[in-house]
Short mmCIF file of C-alpha atoms in Angstrom, two decimals:
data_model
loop_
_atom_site.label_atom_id
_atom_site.label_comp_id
_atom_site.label_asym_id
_atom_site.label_seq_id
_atom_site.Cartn_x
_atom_site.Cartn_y
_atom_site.Cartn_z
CA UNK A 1 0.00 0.00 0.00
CA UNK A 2 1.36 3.39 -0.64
CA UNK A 3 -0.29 6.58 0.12
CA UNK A 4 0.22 10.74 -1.51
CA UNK A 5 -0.74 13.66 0.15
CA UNK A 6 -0.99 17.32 -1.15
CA UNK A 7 2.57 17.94 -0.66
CA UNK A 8 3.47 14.84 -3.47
CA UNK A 9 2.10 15.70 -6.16
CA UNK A 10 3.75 17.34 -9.35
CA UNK A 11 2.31 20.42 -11.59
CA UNK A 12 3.14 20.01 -15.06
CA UNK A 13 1.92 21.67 -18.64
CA UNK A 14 -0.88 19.59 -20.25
CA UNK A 15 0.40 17.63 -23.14
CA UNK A 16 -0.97 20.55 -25.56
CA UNK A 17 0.82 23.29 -24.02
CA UNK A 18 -3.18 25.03 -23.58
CA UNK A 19 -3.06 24.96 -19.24
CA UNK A 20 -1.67 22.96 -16.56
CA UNK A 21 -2.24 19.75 -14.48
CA UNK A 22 -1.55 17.99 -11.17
CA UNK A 23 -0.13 15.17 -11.65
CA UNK A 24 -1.53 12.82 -8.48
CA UNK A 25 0.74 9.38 -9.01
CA UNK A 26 2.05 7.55 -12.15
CA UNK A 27 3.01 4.14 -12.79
CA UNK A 28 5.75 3.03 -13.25
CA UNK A 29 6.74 6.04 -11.03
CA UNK A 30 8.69 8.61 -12.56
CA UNK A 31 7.34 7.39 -16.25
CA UNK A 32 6.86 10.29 -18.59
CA UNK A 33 3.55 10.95 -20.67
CA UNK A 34 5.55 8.73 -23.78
CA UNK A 35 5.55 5.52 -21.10
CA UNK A 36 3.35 5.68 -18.19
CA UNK A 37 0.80 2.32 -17.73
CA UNK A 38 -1.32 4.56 -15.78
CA UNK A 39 -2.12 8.19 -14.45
CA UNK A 40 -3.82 10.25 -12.47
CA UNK A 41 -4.16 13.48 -12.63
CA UNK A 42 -6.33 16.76 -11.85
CA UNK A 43 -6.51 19.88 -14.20
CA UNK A 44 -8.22 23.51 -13.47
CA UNK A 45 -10.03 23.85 -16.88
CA UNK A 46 -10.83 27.69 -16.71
CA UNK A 47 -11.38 28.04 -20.95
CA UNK A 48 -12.87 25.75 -24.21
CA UNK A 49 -10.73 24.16 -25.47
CA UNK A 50 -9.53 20.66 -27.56
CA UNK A 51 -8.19 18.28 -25.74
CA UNK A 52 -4.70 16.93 -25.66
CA UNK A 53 -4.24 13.94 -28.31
CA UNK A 54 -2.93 10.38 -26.63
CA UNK A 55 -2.61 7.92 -28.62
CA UNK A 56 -3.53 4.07 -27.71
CA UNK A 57 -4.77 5.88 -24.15
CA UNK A 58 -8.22 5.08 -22.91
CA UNK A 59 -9.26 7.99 -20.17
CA UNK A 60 -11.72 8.73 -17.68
CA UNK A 61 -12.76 12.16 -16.42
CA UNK A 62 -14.90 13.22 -13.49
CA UNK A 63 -15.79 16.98 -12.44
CA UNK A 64 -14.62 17.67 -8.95
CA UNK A 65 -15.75 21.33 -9.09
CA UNK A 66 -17.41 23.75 -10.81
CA UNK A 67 -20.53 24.15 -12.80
CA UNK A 68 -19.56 21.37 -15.31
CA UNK A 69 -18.60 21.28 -19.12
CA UNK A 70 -19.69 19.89 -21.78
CA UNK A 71 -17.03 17.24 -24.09
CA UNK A 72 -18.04 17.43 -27.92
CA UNK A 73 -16.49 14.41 -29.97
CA UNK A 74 -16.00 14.21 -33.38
CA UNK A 75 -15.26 10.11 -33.89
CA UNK A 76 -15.41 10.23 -37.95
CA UNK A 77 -13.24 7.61 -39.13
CA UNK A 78 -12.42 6.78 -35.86
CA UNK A 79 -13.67 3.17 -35.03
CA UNK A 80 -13.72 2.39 -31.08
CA UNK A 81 -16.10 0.33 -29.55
CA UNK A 82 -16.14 2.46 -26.74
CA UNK A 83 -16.30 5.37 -28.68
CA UNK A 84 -17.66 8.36 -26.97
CA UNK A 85 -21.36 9.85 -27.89
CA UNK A 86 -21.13 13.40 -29.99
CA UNK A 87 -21.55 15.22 -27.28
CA UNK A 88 -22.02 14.44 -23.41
CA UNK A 89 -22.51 16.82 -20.39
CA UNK A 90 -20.46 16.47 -17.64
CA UNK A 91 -21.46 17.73 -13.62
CA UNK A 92 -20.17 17.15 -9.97
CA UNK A 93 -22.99 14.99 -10.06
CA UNK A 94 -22.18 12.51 -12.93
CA UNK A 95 -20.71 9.57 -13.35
CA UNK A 96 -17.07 9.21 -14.33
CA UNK A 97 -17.07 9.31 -18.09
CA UNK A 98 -15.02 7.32 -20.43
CA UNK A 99 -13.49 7.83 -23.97
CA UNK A 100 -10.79 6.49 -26.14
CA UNK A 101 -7.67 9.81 -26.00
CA UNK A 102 -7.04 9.63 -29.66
CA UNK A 103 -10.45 10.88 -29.81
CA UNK A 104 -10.70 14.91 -31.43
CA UNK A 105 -12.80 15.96 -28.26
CA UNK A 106 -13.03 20.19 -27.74
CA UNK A 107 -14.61 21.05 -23.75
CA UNK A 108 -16.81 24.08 -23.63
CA UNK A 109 -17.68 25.27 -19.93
CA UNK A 110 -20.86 25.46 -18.39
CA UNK A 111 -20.59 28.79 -16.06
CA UNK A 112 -16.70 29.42 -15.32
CA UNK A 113 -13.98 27.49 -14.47
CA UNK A 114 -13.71 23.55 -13.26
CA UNK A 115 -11.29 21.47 -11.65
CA UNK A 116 -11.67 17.70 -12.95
CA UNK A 117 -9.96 14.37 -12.39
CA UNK A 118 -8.64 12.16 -14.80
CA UNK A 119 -7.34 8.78 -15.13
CA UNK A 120 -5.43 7.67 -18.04
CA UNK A 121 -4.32 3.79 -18.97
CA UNK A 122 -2.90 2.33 -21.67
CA UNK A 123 -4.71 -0.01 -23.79
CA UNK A 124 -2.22 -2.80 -24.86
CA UNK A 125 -1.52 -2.93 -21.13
CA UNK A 126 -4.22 -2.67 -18.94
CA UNK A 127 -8.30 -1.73 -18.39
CA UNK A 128 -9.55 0.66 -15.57
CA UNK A 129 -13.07 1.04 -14.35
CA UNK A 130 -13.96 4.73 -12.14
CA UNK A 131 -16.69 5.20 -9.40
CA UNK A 132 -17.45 7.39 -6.92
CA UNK A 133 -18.54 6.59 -3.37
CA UNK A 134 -20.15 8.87 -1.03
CA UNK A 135 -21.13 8.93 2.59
CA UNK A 136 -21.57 5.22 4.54
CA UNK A 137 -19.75 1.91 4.28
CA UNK A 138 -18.27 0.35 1.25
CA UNK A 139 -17.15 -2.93 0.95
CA UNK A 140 -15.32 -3.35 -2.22
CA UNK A 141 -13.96 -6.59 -3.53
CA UNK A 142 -12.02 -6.29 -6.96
CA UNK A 143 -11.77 -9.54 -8.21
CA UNK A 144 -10.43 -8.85 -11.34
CA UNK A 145 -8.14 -5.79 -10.35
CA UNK A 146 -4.78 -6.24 -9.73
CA UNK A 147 -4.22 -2.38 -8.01
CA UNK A 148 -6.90 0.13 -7.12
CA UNK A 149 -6.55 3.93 -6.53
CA UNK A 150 -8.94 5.63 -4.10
CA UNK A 151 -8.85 9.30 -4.54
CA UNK A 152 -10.41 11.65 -1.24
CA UNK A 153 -11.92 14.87 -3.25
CA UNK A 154 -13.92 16.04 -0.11
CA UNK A 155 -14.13 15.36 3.76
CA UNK A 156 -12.44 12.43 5.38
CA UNK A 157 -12.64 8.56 5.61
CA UNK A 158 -11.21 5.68 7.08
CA UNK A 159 -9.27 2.95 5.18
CA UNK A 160 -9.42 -0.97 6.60
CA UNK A 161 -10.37 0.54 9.85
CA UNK A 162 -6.94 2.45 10.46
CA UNK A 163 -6.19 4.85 7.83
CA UNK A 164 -7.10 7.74 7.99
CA UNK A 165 -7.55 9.77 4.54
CA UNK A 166 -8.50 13.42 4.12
CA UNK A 167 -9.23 15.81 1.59
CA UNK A 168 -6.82 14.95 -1.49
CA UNK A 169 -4.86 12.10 -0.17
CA UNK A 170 -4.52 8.69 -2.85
CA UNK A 171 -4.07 5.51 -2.07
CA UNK A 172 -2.71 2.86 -3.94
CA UNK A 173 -3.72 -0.89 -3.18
CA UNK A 174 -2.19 -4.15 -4.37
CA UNK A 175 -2.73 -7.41 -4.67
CA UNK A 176 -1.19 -9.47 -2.06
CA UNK A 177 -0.57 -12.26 -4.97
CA UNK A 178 -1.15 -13.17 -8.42
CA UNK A 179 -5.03 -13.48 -9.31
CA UNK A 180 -6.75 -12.91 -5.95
CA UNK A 181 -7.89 -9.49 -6.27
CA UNK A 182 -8.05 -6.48 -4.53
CA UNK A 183 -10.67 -5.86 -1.13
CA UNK A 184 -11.07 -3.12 1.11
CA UNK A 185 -13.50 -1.11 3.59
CA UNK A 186 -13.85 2.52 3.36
CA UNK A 187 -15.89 4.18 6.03
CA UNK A 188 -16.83 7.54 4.77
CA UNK A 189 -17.96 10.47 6.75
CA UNK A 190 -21.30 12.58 5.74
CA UNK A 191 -19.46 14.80 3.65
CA UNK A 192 -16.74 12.86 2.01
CA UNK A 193 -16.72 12.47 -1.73
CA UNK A 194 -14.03 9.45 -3.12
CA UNK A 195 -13.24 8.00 -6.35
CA UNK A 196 -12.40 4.39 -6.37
CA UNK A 197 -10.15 3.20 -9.24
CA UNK A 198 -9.69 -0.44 -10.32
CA UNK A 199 -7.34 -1.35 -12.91
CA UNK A 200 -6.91 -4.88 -14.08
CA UNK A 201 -3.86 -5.97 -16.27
CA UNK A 202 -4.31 -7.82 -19.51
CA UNK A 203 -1.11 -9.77 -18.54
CA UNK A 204 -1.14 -10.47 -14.67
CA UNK A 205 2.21 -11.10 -14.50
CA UNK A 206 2.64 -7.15 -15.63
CA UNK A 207 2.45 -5.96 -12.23
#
């Protein structure tokens, strides 16, 4: 297990040179954006703009805070089976949303300025799946993941009964050994917001 507070985490121009992001925890660590397996990151996204291209990336994004924006694809000639709808709105309220990063995609904002989170993996290498959890008790068995993330946007929590995790701390979680998954108990207060991570490798013995 390995946790990041505030403190660890690395700003860094986007990709496309148009703002910055916050660059939460790669892996492997110290990859760059040519050779990470996975990242997570958060970005203030305060104009419209296109997205940065990555190819052979498949991303998540969730809006942390803010009024929300709204992603417009243009997947002509583009063939994904998860390709992303023409246009989807994005609040604090929705679910994570996920799209293929060679896709064009251009973000126009709601009412001002958002901060979002995003998770990036690469496709010949591994699959991730995003949710949030809110306030209560979660017991989460990932069968098929061999690491999960679990990202504290808001309040505080409690990790297997004994770690404590406030506003913008990540965790990282492993599998003790090959195929047996990944479980864990969050206790969240009445206020916490989290986003829970899985990602499963397409070759176990990758991790």
């Amino acid at each position: 297990m390995r946790k990041w507070s505030k403190q660890d985490y690395k700003i860094m121009p986007w990709k496309n040179g148009g703002g910055s992001t916050t660059e939460l925890a790669v892996f492997p660590e110290g990859a760059s954006l040519d050779h990470f397996v996975w990242r997570i990151s958060t970005a203030l996204v305060s104009s419209d703009g296109a997205f940065s291209h990555f190819a052979r990336i498949d991303r998540t994004l969730a809006i942390l805070s803010g009024e929300g924006m709204t992603l417009h694809a243009d997947n002509d000639g583009i063939d994904f089976a998860a390709a992303a709808p023409l246009s989807v709105t994005l609040t604090r309220d929705s679910a994570p949303h996920q799209f293929s990063g060679e896709l064009p995609i251009r973000a126009e904002l709601l009412d001002g300025s958002v901060w979002d989170l995003n998770l990036m993996t690469r496709r010949d290498v591994c699959t991730h799946y995003m949710q949030r959890l809110e306030a209560g008790e979660h017991h989460v068995v990932a069968q098929d993941a061999q690491q999960v993330l679990l990202y504290c946007t808001q309040g505080s929590a409690v990790l297997n009964h004994d770690m404590p995790l406030q506003e913008a701390d990540l965790v990282l979680l492993e599998e003790d050994h090959e195929r047996t998954g990944v479980r864990l108990v969050v206790q969240a207060s009445e206020d916490c917001l989290l986003y829970l991570m899985r990602i499963s490798f397409l070759n176990h013995a990758g991790t």
